[in-house]
């Protein structure tokens, strides 16, 4: 069975596309190479390449590896309709390069956010078994095995925690030295402890329609932050892709490796980009 077909089958098991936000998102197979790469040698397995962002550095990294046959880019490289495909446009050039080199591109995006054991569930792993997780907006008719899928997550601690302890757990889990935080004064003074943490990977504006003592997301507009404080909540911002990237190595890579090793096909390696990183740094 061709590598692309195997990847499509496995990704549908990990994060069914029916769970994505189809009203605005663009998910699934975005680039299907007309002449797919074949194995370099009988003893060399093909590779599936994972990345959060589809940048020129990431594309160069993937295409310079002759064993890469499929790129799974969490963020879709094609988001809006294209009327032309020209090399002078950065995104279009990268898409054309992949097609020309025989490499297909798949994007799961919000299907990975909303699926069971997806990005949002991974974001809460830093709190261990210290509480219970619920879904903000459960999927109305979830596919089999996705009964706990849906948009956003809210974590309830068994024992309320001081805000600094919660922030330290977030930083440790994401491997970040610094995060941005708007801490409500009653949390800063420990007059009130944190009982609930709302989570929304990437951009968390939609989470503001819900309640939590602390909102954890990647980015949030200034006025949303102010409104959260007015509602007696604390906000922790980690930058957009920092709330997503760790999921690739911790969850998606081992899931794909397991599924691809048991589907009856030839050996496949799953690798994670080493050049993919959040563009924003603290200086």
PDB file of C-alpha atoms in Angstrom:
ATOM      1  CA  UNK A   1       0.000   0.000   0.000  1.00  0.00           C
ATOM      2  CA  UNK A   2       1.286   3.474  -0.889  1.00  0.00           C
ATOM      3  CA  UNK A   3       2.670   5.542   1.979  1.00  0.00           C
ATOM      4  CA  UNK A   4       0.173   8.374   1.516  1.00  0.00           C
ATOM      5  CA  UNK A   5      -2.823   6.068   1.694  1.00  0.00           C
ATOM      6  CA  UNK A   6      -1.455   4.479   4.854  1.00  0.00           C
ATOM      7  CA  UNK A   7      -0.928   7.891   6.455  1.00  0.00           C
ATOM      8  CA  UNK A   8      -4.458   9.025   5.557  1.00  0.00           C
ATOM      9  CA  UNK A   9      -5.921   5.879   7.108  1.00  0.00           C
ATOM     10  CA  UNK A  10      -3.867   6.255  10.288  1.00  0.00           C
ATOM     11  CA  UNK A  11      -4.594   9.960  10.710  1.00  0.00           C
ATOM     12  CA  UNK A  12      -8.307   9.323  10.383  1.00  0.00           C
ATOM     13  CA  UNK A  13      -8.007   6.927  13.306  1.00  0.00           C
ATOM     14  CA  UNK A  14      -6.004   9.414  15.387  1.00  0.00           C
ATOM     15  CA  UNK A  15      -7.969  12.576  14.590  1.00  0.00           C
ATOM     16  CA  UNK A  16     -11.075  12.045  12.418  1.00  0.00           C
ATOM     17  CA  UNK A  17     -11.573  14.953  10.031  1.00  0.00           C
ATOM     18  CA  UNK A  18     -15.258  15.124  11.002  1.00  0.00           C
ATOM     19  CA  UNK A  19     -14.086  16.721  14.280  1.00  0.00           C
ATOM     20  CA  UNK A  20     -12.463  19.721  12.550  1.00  0.00           C
ATOM     21  CA  UNK A  21     -13.892  23.250  12.389  1.00  0.00           C
ATOM     22  CA  UNK A  22     -14.929  23.014   8.738  1.00  0.00           C
ATOM     23  CA  UNK A  23     -16.713  26.386   8.809  1.00  0.00           C
ATOM     24  CA  UNK A  24     -13.345  28.135   8.678  1.00  0.00           C
ATOM     25  CA  UNK A  25     -10.513  25.576   8.792  1.00  0.00           C
ATOM     26  CA  UNK A  26      -8.834  23.761   5.887  1.00  0.00           C
ATOM     27  CA  UNK A  27      -7.859  20.228   6.848  1.00  0.00           C
ATOM     28  CA  UNK A  28      -6.995  16.890   5.280  1.00  0.00           C
ATOM     29  CA  UNK A  29      -4.903  16.137   2.215  1.00  0.00           C
ATOM     30  CA  UNK A  30      -3.856  19.529   0.842  1.00  0.00           C
ATOM     31  CA  UNK A  31      -1.095  18.534  -1.576  1.00  0.00           C
ATOM     32  CA  UNK A  32      -1.151  15.187  -3.378  1.00  0.00           C
ATOM     33  CA  UNK A  33       2.126  14.634  -5.199  1.00  0.00           C
ATOM     34  CA  UNK A  34       1.398  13.323  -8.737  1.00  0.00           C
ATOM     35  CA  UNK A  35       4.637  11.320  -8.808  1.00  0.00           C
ATOM     36  CA  UNK A  36       5.274  10.224  -5.204  1.00  0.00           C
ATOM     37  CA  UNK A  37       8.776   9.569  -3.951  1.00  0.00           C
ATOM     38  CA  UNK A  38       9.794   5.955  -3.733  1.00  0.00           C
ATOM     39  CA  UNK A  39      12.169   4.290  -1.318  1.00  0.00           C
ATOM     40  CA  UNK A  40      15.799   5.260  -1.786  1.00  0.00           C
ATOM     41  CA  UNK A  41      16.969   1.726  -1.007  1.00  0.00           C
ATOM     42  CA  UNK A  42      15.357  -1.550  -0.039  1.00  0.00           C
ATOM     43  CA  UNK A  43      16.878  -1.293   3.425  1.00  0.00           C
ATOM     44  CA  UNK A  44      15.893   2.354   3.986  1.00  0.00           C
ATOM     45  CA  UNK A  45      12.366   3.006   5.292  1.00  0.00           C
ATOM     46  CA  UNK A  46      10.306   5.915   4.053  1.00  0.00           C
ATOM     47  CA  UNK A  47       9.609   8.712   6.504  1.00  0.00           C
ATOM     48  CA  UNK A  48       6.632  10.753   7.634  1.00  0.00           C
ATOM     49  CA  UNK A  49       7.712  14.247   8.657  1.00  0.00           C
ATOM     50  CA  UNK A  50       5.826  16.121  11.415  1.00  0.00           C
ATOM     51  CA  UNK A  51       5.770  19.891  11.901  1.00  0.00           C
ATOM     52  CA  UNK A  52       3.537  22.533  13.432  1.00  0.00           C
ATOM     53  CA  UNK A  53       4.309  25.336  10.967  1.00  0.00           C
ATOM     54  CA  UNK A  54       4.967  25.095   7.248  1.00  0.00           C
ATOM     55  CA  UNK A  55       7.907  27.462   6.775  1.00  0.00           C
ATOM     56  CA  UNK A  56      10.664  27.595   4.165  1.00  0.00           C
ATOM     57  CA  UNK A  57      13.188  26.264   6.693  1.00  0.00           C
ATOM     58  CA  UNK A  58      10.907  23.356   7.562  1.00  0.00           C
ATOM     59  CA  UNK A  59      10.193  22.562   3.912  1.00  0.00           C
ATOM     60  CA  UNK A  60      13.918  22.618   3.098  1.00  0.00           C
ATOM     61  CA  UNK A  61      14.576  20.269   6.007  1.00  0.00           C
ATOM     62  CA  UNK A  62      11.917  17.834   4.816  1.00  0.00           C
ATOM     63  CA  UNK A  63      12.791  17.911   1.108  1.00  0.00           C
ATOM     64  CA  UNK A  64      16.525  17.553   1.767  1.00  0.00           C
ATOM     65  CA  UNK A  65      15.780  14.188   3.368  1.00  0.00           C
ATOM     66  CA  UNK A  66      15.244  11.828   0.390  1.00  0.00           C
ATOM     67  CA  UNK A  67      13.345   9.384   2.595  1.00  0.00           C
ATOM     68  CA  UNK A  68      10.518  11.797   3.445  1.00  0.00           C
ATOM     69  CA  UNK A  69       7.401  10.984   1.440  1.00  0.00           C
ATOM     70  CA  UNK A  70       4.664  12.750   3.411  1.00  0.00           C
ATOM     71  CA  UNK A  71       4.650  15.938   5.484  1.00  0.00           C
ATOM     72  CA  UNK A  72       2.038  16.278   8.208  1.00  0.00           C
ATOM     73  CA  UNK A  73       1.816  20.013   8.863  1.00  0.00           C
ATOM     74  CA  UNK A  74      -0.458  20.770  11.802  1.00  0.00           C
ATOM     75  CA  UNK A  75      -1.167  24.270  10.483  1.00  0.00           C
ATOM     76  CA  UNK A  76      -2.501  24.139   6.917  1.00  0.00           C
ATOM     77  CA  UNK A  77      -0.131  25.618   4.313  1.00  0.00           C
ATOM     78  CA  UNK A  78      -3.145  26.323   2.089  1.00  0.00           C
ATOM     79  CA  UNK A  79      -5.794  28.170   4.042  1.00  0.00           C
ATOM     80  CA  UNK A  80      -7.765  30.221   1.531  1.00  0.00           C
ATOM     81  CA  UNK A  81      -8.640  29.653  -2.092  1.00  0.00           C
ATOM     82  CA  UNK A  82      -5.823  29.997  -4.624  1.00  0.00           C
ATOM     83  CA  UNK A  83      -6.358  31.472  -8.079  1.00  0.00           C
ATOM     84  CA  UNK A  84      -2.731  31.074  -9.127  1.00  0.00           C
ATOM     85  CA  UNK A  85       0.303  28.984  -8.247  1.00  0.00           C
ATOM     86  CA  UNK A  86       3.406  31.112  -8.651  1.00  0.00           C
ATOM     87  CA  UNK A  87       6.939  30.925  -7.330  1.00  0.00           C
ATOM     88  CA  UNK A  88       6.990  34.574  -6.255  1.00  0.00           C
ATOM     89  CA  UNK A  89       4.443  33.805  -3.521  1.00  0.00           C
ATOM     90  CA  UNK A  90       6.135  32.174  -0.517  1.00  0.00           C
ATOM     91  CA  UNK A  91       3.404  29.686   0.414  1.00  0.00           C
ATOM     92  CA  UNK A  92       2.645  28.804  -3.195  1.00  0.00           C
ATOM     93  CA  UNK A  93       6.333  28.237  -3.903  1.00  0.00           C
ATOM     94  CA  UNK A  94       6.670  25.826  -0.975  1.00  0.00           C
ATOM     95  CA  UNK A  95       3.575  23.907  -2.051  1.00  0.00           C
ATOM     96  CA  UNK A  96       4.913  23.646  -5.603  1.00  0.00           C
ATOM     97  CA  UNK A  97       8.301  22.480  -4.315  1.00  0.00           C
ATOM     98  CA  UNK A  98       6.678  19.660  -2.374  1.00  0.00           C
ATOM     99  CA  UNK A  99       4.603  18.532  -5.345  1.00  0.00           C
ATOM    100  CA  UNK A 100       7.616  18.704  -7.660  1.00  0.00           C
ATOM    101  CA  UNK A 101       9.725  16.650  -5.256  1.00  0.00           C
ATOM    102  CA  UNK A 102       7.029  13.984  -4.886  1.00  0.00           C
ATOM    103  CA  UNK A 103       6.089  14.848  -1.290  1.00  0.00           C
ATOM    104  CA  UNK A 104       2.425  15.066  -0.259  1.00  0.00           C
ATOM    105  CA  UNK A 105       1.174  17.368   2.522  1.00  0.00           C
ATOM    106  CA  UNK A 106      -1.582  16.646   5.045  1.00  0.00           C
ATOM    107  CA  UNK A 107      -2.949  19.006   7.689  1.00  0.00           C
ATOM    108  CA  UNK A 108      -5.062  17.857  10.686  1.00  0.00           C
ATOM    109  CA  UNK A 109      -5.218  21.211  12.554  1.00  0.00           C
ATOM    110  CA  UNK A 110      -8.493  21.510  14.519  1.00  0.00           C
ATOM    111  CA  UNK A 111      -9.285  17.805  14.180  1.00  0.00           C
ATOM    112  CA  UNK A 112      -6.177  17.280  16.350  1.00  0.00           C
ATOM    113  CA  UNK A 113      -7.312  19.997  18.755  1.00  0.00           C
ATOM    114  CA  UNK A 114     -10.759  18.511  19.235  1.00  0.00           C
ATOM    115  CA  UNK A 115     -10.038  14.781  19.133  1.00  0.00           C
ATOM    116  CA  UNK A 116      -9.761  12.583  22.179  1.00  0.00           C
ATOM    117  CA  UNK A 117      -6.160  12.535  23.433  1.00  0.00           C
ATOM    118  CA  UNK A 118      -5.491  15.500  21.162  1.00  0.00           C
ATOM    119  CA  UNK A 119      -3.592  18.747  21.569  1.00  0.00           C
ATOM    120  CA  UNK A 120      -5.859  20.184  24.270  1.00  0.00           C
ATOM    121  CA  UNK A 121      -5.716  16.974  26.301  1.00  0.00           C
ATOM    122  CA  UNK A 122      -1.916  16.966  25.975  1.00  0.00           C
ATOM    123  CA  UNK A 123      -1.780  20.572  27.257  1.00  0.00           C
ATOM    124  CA  UNK A 124      -3.304  19.387  30.530  1.00  0.00           C
ATOM    125  CA  UNK A 125      -0.822  16.536  31.036  1.00  0.00           C
ATOM    126  CA  UNK A 126       1.356  18.849  33.098  1.00  0.00           C
ATOM    127  CA  UNK A 127      -1.167  18.640  35.917  1.00  0.00           C
ATOM    128  CA  UNK A 128      -0.932  14.839  36.050  1.00  0.00           C
ATOM    129  CA  UNK A 129      -3.707  13.077  37.935  1.00  0.00           C
ATOM    130  CA  UNK A 130      -4.376  16.027  40.248  1.00  0.00           C
ATOM    131  CA  UNK A 131      -7.910  16.486  38.944  1.00  0.00           C
ATOM    132  CA  UNK A 132     -10.545  15.736  36.311  1.00  0.00           C
ATOM    133  CA  UNK A 133     -10.919  16.903  32.715  1.00  0.00           C
ATOM    134  CA  UNK A 134     -14.145  17.879  30.944  1.00  0.00           C
ATOM    135  CA  UNK A 135     -14.878  19.245  27.465  1.00  0.00           C
ATOM    136  CA  UNK A 136     -16.162  22.796  27.045  1.00  0.00           C
ATOM    137  CA  UNK A 137     -18.152  22.031  23.884  1.00  0.00           C
ATOM    138  CA  UNK A 138     -18.615  18.250  23.427  1.00  0.00           C
ATOM    139  CA  UNK A 139     -18.937  16.841  19.906  1.00  0.00           C
ATOM    140  CA  UNK A 140     -22.650  16.311  19.200  1.00  0.00           C
ATOM    141  CA  UNK A 141     -22.307  13.053  17.285  1.00  0.00           C
ATOM    142  CA  UNK A 142     -18.770  11.804  17.953  1.00  0.00           C
ATOM    143  CA  UNK A 143     -17.334   9.000  15.823  1.00  0.00           C
ATOM    144  CA  UNK A 144     -16.555   5.711  17.583  1.00  0.00           C
ATOM    145  CA  UNK A 145     -13.702   6.037  20.054  1.00  0.00           C
ATOM    146  CA  UNK A 146     -14.114   9.826  20.226  1.00  0.00           C
ATOM    147  CA  UNK A 147     -16.796  10.038  22.898  1.00  0.00           C
ATOM    148  CA  UNK A 148     -14.732  12.582  24.876  1.00  0.00           C
ATOM    149  CA  UNK A 149     -13.931  14.804  21.895  1.00  0.00           C
ATOM    150  CA  UNK A 150     -14.946  18.419  21.416  1.00  0.00           C
ATOM    151  CA  UNK A 151     -13.739  22.000  21.584  1.00  0.00           C
ATOM    152  CA  UNK A 152     -11.588  23.140  24.503  1.00  0.00           C
ATOM    153  CA  UNK A 153     -11.006  21.499  27.860  1.00  0.00           C
ATOM    154  CA  UNK A 154     -11.516  22.480  31.492  1.00  0.00           C
ATOM    155  CA  UNK A 155      -9.488  20.887  34.260  1.00  0.00           C
ATOM    156  CA  UNK A 156     -10.760  20.826  37.846  1.00  0.00           C
ATOM    157  CA  UNK A 157      -8.185  20.291  40.589  1.00  0.00           C
ATOM    158  CA  UNK A 158      -8.998  17.824  43.350  1.00  0.00           C
ATOM    159  CA  UNK A 159      -7.381  20.356  45.675  1.00  0.00           C
ATOM    160  CA  UNK A 160      -7.218  24.053  44.666  1.00  0.00           C
ATOM    161  CA  UNK A 161      -3.689  25.288  43.923  1.00  0.00           C
ATOM    162  CA  UNK A 162      -1.862  28.629  44.342  1.00  0.00           C
ATOM    163  CA  UNK A 163      -1.599  30.459  41.037  1.00  0.00           C
ATOM    164  CA  UNK A 164       2.214  30.428  40.991  1.00  0.00           C
ATOM    165  CA  UNK A 165       2.266  26.658  41.443  1.00  0.00           C
ATOM    166  CA  UNK A 166      -0.091  26.255  38.497  1.00  0.00           C
ATOM    167  CA  UNK A 167       2.042  28.562  36.352  1.00  0.00           C
ATOM    168  CA  UNK A 168       5.196  26.660  37.322  1.00  0.00           C
ATOM    169  CA  UNK A 169       3.546  23.391  36.253  1.00  0.00           C
ATOM    170  CA  UNK A 170       2.594  24.911  32.902  1.00  0.00           C
ATOM    171  CA  UNK A 171       6.135  26.173  32.301  1.00  0.00           C
ATOM    172  CA  UNK A 172       7.660  22.828  33.249  1.00  0.00           C
ATOM    173  CA  UNK A 173       5.313  20.898  30.977  1.00  0.00           C
ATOM    174  CA  UNK A 174       5.957  23.155  27.979  1.00  0.00           C
ATOM    175  CA  UNK A 175       9.674  23.506  28.680  1.00  0.00           C
ATOM    176  CA  UNK A 176       9.412  27.281  28.852  1.00  0.00           C
ATOM    177  CA  UNK A 177      11.426  29.583  31.078  1.00  0.00           C
ATOM    178  CA  UNK A 178       8.950  32.430  30.698  1.00  0.00           C
ATOM    179  CA  UNK A 179       5.258  32.847  29.937  1.00  0.00           C
ATOM    180  CA  UNK A 180       3.065  35.931  29.836  1.00  0.00           C
ATOM    181  CA  UNK A 181       0.473  36.164  32.584  1.00  0.00           C
ATOM    182  CA  UNK A 182      -2.299  38.528  33.618  1.00  0.00           C
ATOM    183  CA  UNK A 183      -2.804  37.483  37.232  1.00  0.00           C
ATOM    184  CA  UNK A 184      -5.939  38.561  39.015  1.00  0.00           C
ATOM    185  CA  UNK A 185      -5.048  40.388  42.273  1.00  0.00           C
ATOM    186  CA  UNK A 186      -6.957  37.900  44.449  1.00  0.00           C
ATOM    187  CA  UNK A 187      -4.965  35.066  42.857  1.00  0.00           C
ATOM    188  CA  UNK A 188      -1.672  36.945  43.219  1.00  0.00           C
ATOM    189  CA  UNK A 189      -2.295  37.381  46.941  1.00  0.00           C
ATOM    190  CA  UNK A 190      -3.525  33.768  47.296  1.00  0.00           C
ATOM    191  CA  UNK A 191      -6.791  35.117  48.681  1.00  0.00           C
ATOM    192  CA  UNK A 192      -8.323  32.848  46.046  1.00  0.00           C
ATOM    193  CA  UNK A 193      -6.739  29.614  44.804  1.00  0.00           C
ATOM    194  CA  UNK A 194      -7.053  28.089  41.345  1.00  0.00           C
ATOM    195  CA  UNK A 195      -9.734  25.407  41.167  1.00  0.00           C
ATOM    196  CA  UNK A 196     -10.286  25.265  37.387  1.00  0.00           C
ATOM    197  CA  UNK A 197      -8.039  25.727  34.344  1.00  0.00           C
ATOM    198  CA  UNK A 198      -9.535  26.323  30.911  1.00  0.00           C
ATOM    199  CA  UNK A 199      -7.427  25.214  27.944  1.00  0.00           C
ATOM    200  CA  UNK A 200      -7.640  26.165  24.270  1.00  0.00           C
ATOM    201  CA  UNK A 201      -4.579  25.457  22.105  1.00  0.00           C
ATOM    202  CA  UNK A 202      -3.333  28.203  19.799  1.00  0.00           C
ATOM    203  CA  UNK A 203      -5.684  31.177  19.868  1.00  0.00           C
ATOM    204  CA  UNK A 204      -8.082  31.158  22.799  1.00  0.00           C
ATOM    205  CA  UNK A 205     -10.587  33.905  22.013  1.00  0.00           C
ATOM    206  CA  UNK A 206     -13.474  31.440  21.713  1.00  0.00           C
ATOM    207  CA  UNK A 207     -12.707  30.173  25.219  1.00  0.00           C
ATOM    208  CA  UNK A 208     -13.750  33.553  26.594  1.00  0.00           C
ATOM    209  CA  UNK A 209     -17.362  32.438  26.158  1.00  0.00           C
ATOM    210  CA  UNK A 210     -16.752  30.004  29.024  1.00  0.00           C
ATOM    211  CA  UNK A 211     -15.654  30.151  32.661  1.00  0.00           C
ATOM    212  CA  UNK A 212     -12.458  29.153  34.500  1.00  0.00           C
ATOM    213  CA  UNK A 213     -10.291  30.497  37.308  1.00  0.00           C
ATOM    214  CA  UNK A 214      -7.308  30.424  34.946  1.00  0.00           C
ATOM    215  CA  UNK A 215      -7.295  30.458  31.151  1.00  0.00           C
ATOM    216  CA  UNK A 216      -4.336  28.766  29.428  1.00  0.00           C
ATOM    217  CA  UNK A 217      -3.817  29.423  25.729  1.00  0.00           C
ATOM    218  CA  UNK A 218      -1.228  30.554  23.200  1.00  0.00           C
ATOM    219  CA  UNK A 219      -2.442  34.013  22.327  1.00  0.00           C
ATOM    220  CA  UNK A 220      -5.314  36.302  23.233  1.00  0.00           C
ATOM    221  CA  UNK A 221      -6.253  39.849  22.258  1.00  0.00           C
ATOM    222  CA  UNK A 222      -5.682  42.690  24.709  1.00  0.00           C
ATOM    223  CA  UNK A 223      -9.360  43.343  25.344  1.00  0.00           C
ATOM    224  CA  UNK A 224     -10.104  39.655  25.916  1.00  0.00           C
ATOM    225  CA  UNK A 225      -7.415  39.651  28.612  1.00  0.00           C
ATOM    226  CA  UNK A 226      -8.952  42.707  30.249  1.00  0.00           C
ATOM    227  CA  UNK A 227     -12.398  41.102  30.181  1.00  0.00           C
ATOM    228  CA  UNK A 228     -11.048  37.928  31.770  1.00  0.00           C
ATOM    229  CA  UNK A 229      -9.574  39.967  34.622  1.00  0.00           C
ATOM    230  CA  UNK A 230     -12.901  41.750  35.065  1.00  0.00           C
ATOM    231  CA  UNK A 231     -14.491  38.322  35.398  1.00  0.00           C
ATOM    232  CA  UNK A 232     -12.028  37.466  38.217  1.00  0.00           C
ATOM    233  CA  UNK A 233      -9.941  35.117  36.053  1.00  0.00           C
ATOM    234  CA  UNK A 234      -6.200  34.842  35.462  1.00  0.00           C
ATOM    235  CA  UNK A 235      -4.781  34.450  31.942  1.00  0.00           C
ATOM    236  CA  UNK A 236      -1.578  32.609  30.973  1.00  0.00           C
ATOM    237  CA  UNK A 237      -0.276  33.063  27.405  1.00  0.00           C
ATOM    238  CA  UNK A 238       2.501  30.819  26.071  1.00  0.00           C
ATOM    239  CA  UNK A 239       2.616  32.049  22.419  1.00  0.00           C
ATOM    240  CA  UNK A 240       0.566  30.332  19.764  1.00  0.00           C
ATOM    241  CA  UNK A 241       2.542  27.311  18.632  1.00  0.00           C
ATOM    242  CA  UNK A 242       4.169  26.633  22.019  1.00  0.00           C
ATOM    243  CA  UNK A 243       0.797  25.271  23.114  1.00  0.00           C
ATOM    244  CA  UNK A 244       0.838  22.809  20.203  1.00  0.00           C
ATOM    245  CA  UNK A 245       4.395  21.748  19.336  1.00  0.00           C
ATOM    246  CA  UNK A 246       5.045  19.317  22.202  1.00  0.00           C
ATOM    247  CA  UNK A 247       2.061  17.238  21.116  1.00  0.00           C
ATOM    248  CA  UNK A 248       3.931  16.063  18.025  1.00  0.00           C
ATOM    249  CA  UNK A 249       6.706  14.224  19.877  1.00  0.00           C
ATOM    250  CA  UNK A 250       4.712  13.243  22.955  1.00  0.00           C
ATOM    251  CA  UNK A 251       1.532  11.954  21.323  1.00  0.00           C
ATOM    252  CA  UNK A 252       1.237  12.035  17.531  1.00  0.00           C
ATOM    253  CA  UNK A 253       4.618  10.469  16.716  1.00  0.00           C
ATOM    254  CA  UNK A 254       4.161   7.367  18.925  1.00  0.00           C
ATOM    255  CA  UNK A 255       0.535   6.954  17.812  1.00  0.00           C
ATOM    256  CA  UNK A 256       1.512   6.999  14.137  1.00  0.00           C
ATOM    257  CA  UNK A 257       4.477   4.701  14.724  1.00  0.00           C
ATOM    258  CA  UNK A 258       2.224   2.175  16.409  1.00  0.00           C
ATOM    259  CA  UNK A 259      -0.467   2.291  13.713  1.00  0.00           C
ATOM    260  CA  UNK A 260       2.001   2.170  10.805  1.00  0.00           C
ATOM    261  CA  UNK A 261       3.854  -0.757  12.352  1.00  0.00           C
ATOM    262  CA  UNK A 262       0.693  -2.853  12.552  1.00  0.00           C
ATOM    263  CA  UNK A 263      -1.052  -2.058   9.236  1.00  0.00           C
ATOM    264  CA  UNK A 264       0.758  -4.780   7.286  1.00  0.00           C
ATOM    265  CA  UNK A 265       2.865  -2.381   5.206  1.00  0.00           C
ATOM    266  CA  UNK A 266       6.585  -1.806   4.918  1.00  0.00           C
ATOM    267  CA  UNK A 267       8.528  -0.184   7.755  1.00  0.00           C
ATOM    268  CA  UNK A 268       8.026   3.572   8.113  1.00  0.00           C
ATOM    269  CA  UNK A 269       9.837   6.070  10.318  1.00  0.00           C
ATOM    270  CA  UNK A 270       8.036   9.054  11.843  1.00  0.00           C
ATOM    271  CA  UNK A 271      10.249  12.053  12.526  1.00  0.00           C
ATOM    272  CA  UNK A 272       9.650  15.510  13.994  1.00  0.00           C
ATOM    273  CA  UNK A 273      11.121  18.673  12.478  1.00  0.00           C
ATOM    274  CA  UNK A 274      14.144  20.073  14.269  1.00  0.00           C
ATOM    275  CA  UNK A 275      13.835  23.526  12.660  1.00  0.00           C
ATOM    276  CA  UNK A 276      10.159  24.123  13.471  1.00  0.00           C
ATOM    277  CA  UNK A 277       9.857  26.593  16.347  1.00  0.00           C
ATOM    278  CA  UNK A 278       7.696  29.461  17.542  1.00  0.00           C
ATOM    279  CA  UNK A 279       8.808  32.694  15.812  1.00  0.00           C
ATOM    280  CA  UNK A 280       8.492  34.780  18.977  1.00  0.00           C
ATOM    281  CA  UNK A 281      11.175  34.817  21.651  1.00  0.00           C
ATOM    282  CA  UNK A 282      11.726  36.845  24.839  1.00  0.00           C
ATOM    283  CA  UNK A 283      14.748  39.177  24.477  1.00  0.00           C
TER     284      UNK A 283
END
